[in-house]
Coordinates of C-alpha atoms and ligand atoms in Angstrom, one line a residue:
M264 CA 24.5 -9.5 -2.0
N265 CA 24.8 -5.9 -2.5
K266 CA 22.4 -5.4 -5.7
I267 CA 19.1 -2.6 -5.9
L268 CA 16.3 -4.1 -8.0
V269 CA 14.3 -1.7 -9.0
L270 CA 10.6 -2.6 -10.3
G271 CA 8.7 -1.2 -12.6
A272 CA 12.5 0.4 -14.2
S273 CA 10.5 0.9 -17.7
G274 CA 8.1 3.5 -15.8
T275 CA 7.8 6.8 -15.0
V276 CA 9.3 7.0 -12.0
G277 CA 11.5 3.7 -12.4
R278 CA 13.2 4.9 -15.3
L279 CA 14.8 7.8 -13.4
L280 CA 15.4 6.2 -10.2
V281 CA 17.9 3.7 -12.3
R282 CA 19.4 6.0 -14.4
A283 CA 20.0 7.8 -10.6
L284 CA 21.7 5.0 -8.8
V285 CA 23.6 4.2 -12.2
A286 CA 25.2 7.3 -12.0
Q287 CA 25.9 6.7 -8.2
G288 CA 27.9 4.0 -9.1
Q289 CA 25.5 1.5 -7.4
A290 CA 24.9 -2.3 -8.9
V291 CA 21.4 -2.3 -10.1
K292 CA 19.2 -4.7 -11.7
A293 CA 16.6 -3.4 -13.4
A294 CA 13.1 -5.0 -13.7
S295 CA 10.5 -4.8 -16.2
R296 CA 8.3 -7.8 -17.7
T297 CA 10.1 -7.9 -20.5
G298 CA 13.3 -8.1 -19.1
R299 CA 14.3 -5.5 -21.7
A300 CA 18.0 -4.3 -21.7
V301 CA 19.3 -0.8 -19.6
A302 CA 21.7 1.0 -19.9
G303 CA 24.6 0.6 -17.1
A304 CA 22.1 -1.9 -15.1
E305 CA 21.6 -5.6 -15.5
A306 CA 18.3 -5.9 -16.7
V307 CA 15.9 -8.6 -15.5
R308 CA 12.1 -10.4 -16.2
F309 CA 10.1 -9.3 -13.2
D310 CA 6.4 -9.9 -13.7
Y311 CA 3.6 -10.3 -10.3
A312 CA 1.8 -12.6 -12.3
D313 CA 4.5 -14.9 -13.0
R314 CA 5.8 -16.6 -9.6
A315 CA 8.9 -18.1 -11.4
T316 CA 10.6 -15.1 -12.4
H317 CA 10.7 -13.6 -8.6
A318 CA 13.5 -15.6 -7.1
P319 CA 16.1 -15.0 -10.2
A320 CA 15.1 -11.2 -10.4
F321 CA 16.0 -11.1 -6.0
E322 CA 19.5 -12.8 -6.9
G323 CA 22.1 -10.7 -5.3
V324 CA 19.5 -8.1 -4.3
D325 CA 19.8 -6.7 -0.7
R326 CA 17.5 -3.6 -1.4
L327 CA 14.0 -3.3 -3.4
Y328 CA 12.3 -0.7 -5.0
L329 CA 8.2 -1.7 -5.4
L330 CA 5.9 -0.5 -6.5
M331 CA 2.0 -0.9 -7.5
P332 CA 1.2 -1.4 -11.5
A333 CA -1.8 1.0 -11.3
D334 CA -4.1 -1.1 -13.6
S335 CA -3.6 -4.3 -11.2
L336 CA -4.3 -3.3 -7.7
A337 CA -3.6 -7.3 -6.6
V338 CA -2.6 -6.5 -3.3
E339 CA -2.8 -11.0 -2.2
A340 CA -1.9 -11.8 -5.5
F341 CA 0.8 -9.8 -6.6
L342 CA 2.2 -7.5 -3.8
L343 CA 2.2 -9.6 -0.5
P344 CA 4.7 -12.2 -2.1
A345 CA 7.0 -9.9 -3.1
V346 CA 6.9 -8.7 0.2
A347 CA 7.0 -12.4 2.0
L348 CA 9.9 -12.8 -0.5
A349 CA 11.2 -9.6 0.3
A350 CA 11.3 -10.2 4.6
E351 CA 12.5 -14.1 3.7
R352 CA 15.7 -12.8 2.4
G353 CA 16.4 -9.8 5.0
V354 CA 15.9 -7.1 1.9
K355 CA 15.4 -3.7 2.4
V356 CA 11.9 -1.9 0.7
V357 CA 11.3 0.9 -0.7
M358 CA 7.9 1.4 -1.6
Q359 CA 6.1 4.1 -4.4
S360 CA 3.0 4.4 -2.6
M361 CA 0.5 7.5 -3.0
M362 CA -0.3 10.3 -1.0
G363 CA -2.9 10.4 1.4
V364 CA -3.6 6.4 1.8
E365 CA -3.1 6.3 5.0
H366 CA -6.3 7.6 5.5
D367 CA -7.5 4.3 3.9
P368 CA -6.8 0.8 6.1
A369 CA -8.6 -1.0 3.8
G370 CA -7.3 0.6 0.6
A371 CA -4.8 -1.6 -1.1
Y372 CA -2.3 0.9 -0.7
R373 CA -2.0 0.8 2.8
Q374 CA -2.6 -2.9 2.9
V375 CA 0.9 -3.1 1.5
E376 CA 2.6 -0.4 3.4
M377 CA 1.2 -2.4 6.7
A378 CA 2.6 -5.3 5.1
L379 CA 5.3 -3.8 5.0
E380 CA 5.8 -2.1 8.4
S381 CA 5.0 -5.9 10.4
A382 CA 6.9 -8.1 8.4
L383 CA 10.4 -6.6 7.3
A384 CA 13.7 -5.1 9.7
R385 CA 14.0 -1.9 7.3
W386 CA 11.4 -0.4 4.8
V387 CA 10.6 2.8 3.5
I388 CA 7.6 4.4 2.4
L389 CA 7.5 7.4 -0.1
R390 CA 3.8 9.2 -0.7
P391 CA 3.9 10.8 -3.7
N392 CA 0.9 13.5 -4.9
W393 CA -0.1 13.4 -8.5
F394 CA 2.8 13.6 -10.8
A395 CA 3.6 16.8 -12.8
D396 CA 4.8 13.9 -15.5
N397 CA 1.0 12.9 -16.0
F398 CA 0.7 16.0 -18.5
H399 CA 3.3 14.4 -20.9
G400 CA 2.8 10.8 -20.0
I401 CA -1.3 9.9 -19.7
W402 CA -2.3 13.4 -20.2
A403 CA -0.7 14.1 -23.4
P404 CA -3.1 13.7 -25.6
D405 CA -5.0 16.5 -24.2
V406 CA -2.5 18.5 -23.2
A407 CA -2.1 17.8 -27.7
R408 CA -5.3 18.9 -28.2
G409 CA -5.1 21.7 -26.3
D410 CA -8.2 21.0 -23.8
I411 CA -7.2 19.5 -20.2
A412 CA -10.2 17.8 -19.5
L413 CA -10.3 15.9 -16.1
P414 CA -13.1 15.3 -13.2
A415 CA -10.9 17.3 -10.8
G416 CA -13.7 20.6 -10.5
E417 CA -11.8 23.9 -9.1
G418 CA -9.1 21.3 -6.8
A419 CA -5.9 22.1 -6.5
T420 CA -2.7 19.8 -6.5
S421 CA 1.2 19.6 -5.8
F422 CA 2.1 18.3 -8.4
I423 CA 5.4 16.9 -8.5
D424 CA 8.2 16.2 -10.3
A425 CA 9.3 12.4 -11.1
R426 CA 12.9 13.4 -11.0
D427 CA 12.2 14.5 -7.2
I428 CA 10.5 11.0 -6.3
A429 CA 13.5 9.3 -8.0
A430 CA 15.8 11.4 -5.8
C431 CA 13.9 11.2 -2.7
A432 CA 14.2 6.6 -3.8
A433 CA 17.7 7.0 -4.0
A434 CA 18.2 8.8 -0.9
A435 CA 16.0 6.1 0.8
L436 CA 17.8 3.1 -0.8
C437 CA 21.5 4.3 -0.3
T438 CA 21.4 5.5 3.5
G439 CA 19.8 4.3 6.4
R440 CA 18.6 7.7 7.6
F441 CA 15.1 7.1 6.5
D442 CA 14.8 3.8 7.6
N443 CA 10.6 2.8 8.8
Q444 CA 9.0 6.0 7.7
A445 CA 6.7 7.1 5.4
Y446 CA 7.3 10.7 4.1
T447 CA 4.7 12.2 2.0
L448 CA 5.9 14.0 -1.2
T449 CA 4.6 16.7 -2.8
G450 CA 5.7 19.7 -5.3
P451 CA 5.8 23.3 -3.5
Q452 CA 2.8 24.8 -4.6
A453 CA -1.0 23.8 -4.7
L454 CA -2.2 25.0 -8.5
G455 CA -5.6 24.4 -10.1
Y456 CA -5.8 22.7 -13.2
A457 CA -6.7 25.8 -15.2
Q458 CA -3.8 27.3 -13.7
A459 CA -1.5 24.3 -14.2
A460 CA -2.5 24.8 -18.3
A461 CA -1.6 28.3 -18.0
V462 CA 2.1 27.4 -16.6
L463 CA 2.1 24.6 -19.8
S464 CA 0.5 27.3 -22.3
Q465 CA 3.8 29.5 -21.6
V466 CA 5.9 27.3 -22.1
A467 CA 4.5 25.1 -25.6
G468 CA 4.0 28.5 -27.2
R469 CA -0.1 27.7 -27.4
R470 CA -3.2 28.0 -25.8
I471 CA -3.7 24.9 -23.5
G472 CA -7.0 25.0 -21.2
Y473 CA -8.8 23.2 -18.5
T474 CA -12.4 21.8 -18.9
P475 CA -13.7 19.9 -15.7
V476 CA -15.7 17.3 -17.2
S477 CA -17.9 15.0 -14.9
D478 CA -16.7 10.9 -13.7
D479 CA -19.1 9.3 -16.5
A480 CA -17.8 11.6 -19.4
F481 CA -14.2 11.4 -18.3
V482 CA -14.7 7.4 -18.3
A483 CA -16.4 7.4 -21.4
A484 CA -13.2 9.3 -23.2
L485 CA -10.7 7.0 -21.6
R486 CA -13.1 3.7 -22.7
S487 CA -12.6 5.2 -26.2
A488 CA -9.4 5.8 -26.3
G489 CA -9.0 2.0 -25.2
L490 CA -8.7 2.1 -21.3
P491 CA -10.8 -0.7 -19.8
E492 CA -13.8 1.0 -18.2
A493 CA -12.6 -0.4 -14.4
S494 CA -9.2 1.2 -14.7
G495 CA -11.4 4.6 -15.9
R496 CA -13.2 4.4 -13.0
M497 CA -10.7 3.7 -10.7
L498 CA -8.1 6.6 -12.1
A499 CA -12.2 8.9 -11.5
G500 CA -12.5 7.8 -8.3
L501 CA -9.3 9.6 -7.4
F502 CA -10.2 12.9 -8.0
G503 CA -12.6 12.9 -5.1
D504 CA -9.5 14.1 -3.3
V505 CA -8.2 16.5 -5.7
R506 CA -12.0 18.0 -5.7
N507 CA -11.7 17.9 -2.2
G508 CA -8.9 19.9 -1.6
H509 CA -7.4 16.5 -0.2
T510 CA -4.3 17.1 -2.8
A511 CA -3.6 20.5 -2.1
M512 CA -1.2 19.9 0.7
V513 CA 2.2 20.8 0.7
S514 CA 5.0 18.6 2.9
D515 CA 8.8 19.4 3.0
G516 CA 9.4 15.9 2.2
V517 CA 12.2 15.9 -0.8
E518 CA 13.6 18.3 1.3
V519 CA 14.1 16.2 4.1
L520 CA 15.2 13.3 1.9
T521 CA 17.4 15.4 -0.9
G522 CA 18.2 18.0 0.6
R523 CA 16.9 20.7 -1.7
P524 CA 13.7 22.2 -2.1
S525 CA 11.2 20.0 -4.4
R526 CA 11.0 21.5 -8.1
G527 CA 7.8 23.5 -9.5
L528 CA 5.5 23.2 -12.3
A529 CA 7.2 26.2 -13.8
Q530 CA 10.3 24.0 -14.1
Y531 CA 9.4 20.9 -14.6
A532 CA 7.6 22.8 -17.9
A533 CA 10.6 24.2 -19.2
D534 CA 12.5 21.3 -18.9
Y535 CA 10.1 19.2 -20.8
R536 CA 9.1 21.8 -23.5
D537 CA 9.5 19.7 -25.5
A538 CA 7.2 16.9 -25.4
L539 CA 5.0 19.3 -24.0
R540 CA 4.8 21.2 -27.5
G541 CA 4.0 18.0 -28.9
Ligands
NAP658 N1 1.0 9.5 -11.8 C1 0.7 9.7 -10.9 O1 0.0 10.6 -10.4 C2 0.8 8.7 -9.6 C3 0.9 9.5 -8.5 C4 1.1 8.9 -7.0 C5 1.3 7.6 -7.0 N2 1.0 6.8 -8.7 C6 1.7 5.4 -8.4 O2 3.1 4.9 -9.0 C7 2.2 3.4 -9.3 C8 3.1 3.5 -10.7 O3 2.3 4.7 -11.8 P1 2.8 5.1 -13.1 O4 0.8 5.4 -13.5 O5 3.5 6.3 -13.1 O6 3.0 4.0 -13.4 P2 4.8 3.9 -14.5 O7 5.6 3.2 -13.0 O8 4.9 4.7 -15.8 O9 4.4 1.6 -15.0 C9 4.0 0.5 -14.4 C10 4.7 0.1 -13.8 O10 4.9 -1.3 -13.7 C11 5.2 -2.2 -14.6 N3 4.1 -3.3 -14.3 C12 3.1 -3.3 -14.4 N4 2.7 -4.4 -14.7 C13 3.7 -5.6 -14.0 C14 3.6 -6.6 -13.6 N5 2.5 -7.0 -13.5 N6 4.4 -6.8 -13.1 C15 5.5 -6.3 -12.7 N7 6.0 -5.1 -13.5 C16 4.6 -4.3 -13.6 C17 5.4 -1.8 -15.8 O11 6.3 -2.2 -16.4 P3 6.4 -2.9 -17.4 O12 5.3 -3.0 -18.3 O13 7.9 -2.5 -18.7 O14 6.7 -4.7 -17.1 C18 5.7 -0.2 -15.1 O15 7.0 0.1 -15.1 C19 1.1 2.9 -9.4 O16 1.0 2.0 -8.3 C20 0.4 4.4 -9.0 O17 -0.7 4.8 -8.3 C21 1.0 6.9 -9.7

């Protein structure tokens, strides 16, 4: 009973976390809906929507990395049963939540956080800001086109490198020092999207601009790229916090958990130069 189950092992942070844990010699069960193989780990199937996959995935596990699939925030149907199973089996949970959710007790993320706090003996909540990695992930088509079009107004964001989130998660999973606490995780400096685009331009060797757009224009662009209207609206809603300055805060969470400062956007861009060049 000493394995770590990583949900979303195919995702932005999950992939990096599995790699970091395997490098430390931890026994890792890497979960995805397909159960695809992951080097150094035991691949398992886990689908929130398929309860039959839950108990086998939890077999031999004493720690769990839990995240919400961003496109289905089904708290009652998906997340709470997983939290209940962790509680029943005495599993410690480290949850990937989102910066600022503590201010919205009715929100999906805070509902899951509160379930952890009340049902589990050992939990850690990580609340990351927007990922720098979105620039070579969800915003990659904009970066490739040379125009990042978002409803972010002039708001600034202390983008966090997913490698830093993974390092924090590994620390939270592998020691008891951070148990029963919540940490806001940010990069070292808040930048507006125009400033961020300038950083990316320098590394990519071509001009990448930023165009502030309305929520409706943003949702329409996502819809024509194949994203459902509801997912687009949810993403657009999150940019209200950016425009209001709520994502500009800089925290010391990464340093507290890992003992070293967080990576800045320039470091991220240099390390992902090839992906950003397109
Ligand atoms: N991106 C950001 O800037 C950011 C910032 C703060 C917080 N967050 C939060 O971090 C979380 C992850 O977001 P992300 O955009 O970076 O996504 P991601 O980790 O790249 O992908 C989501 C993961 O969830 C898994 N998944 C999807 N549906 C599932 C289901 N029904 N059952 C089990 N696993 C499922 C997917 O795995 P398979 O498809 O392989 O099963 C995938 O690995 C979200 O809660 C998001 O709100 C994101």
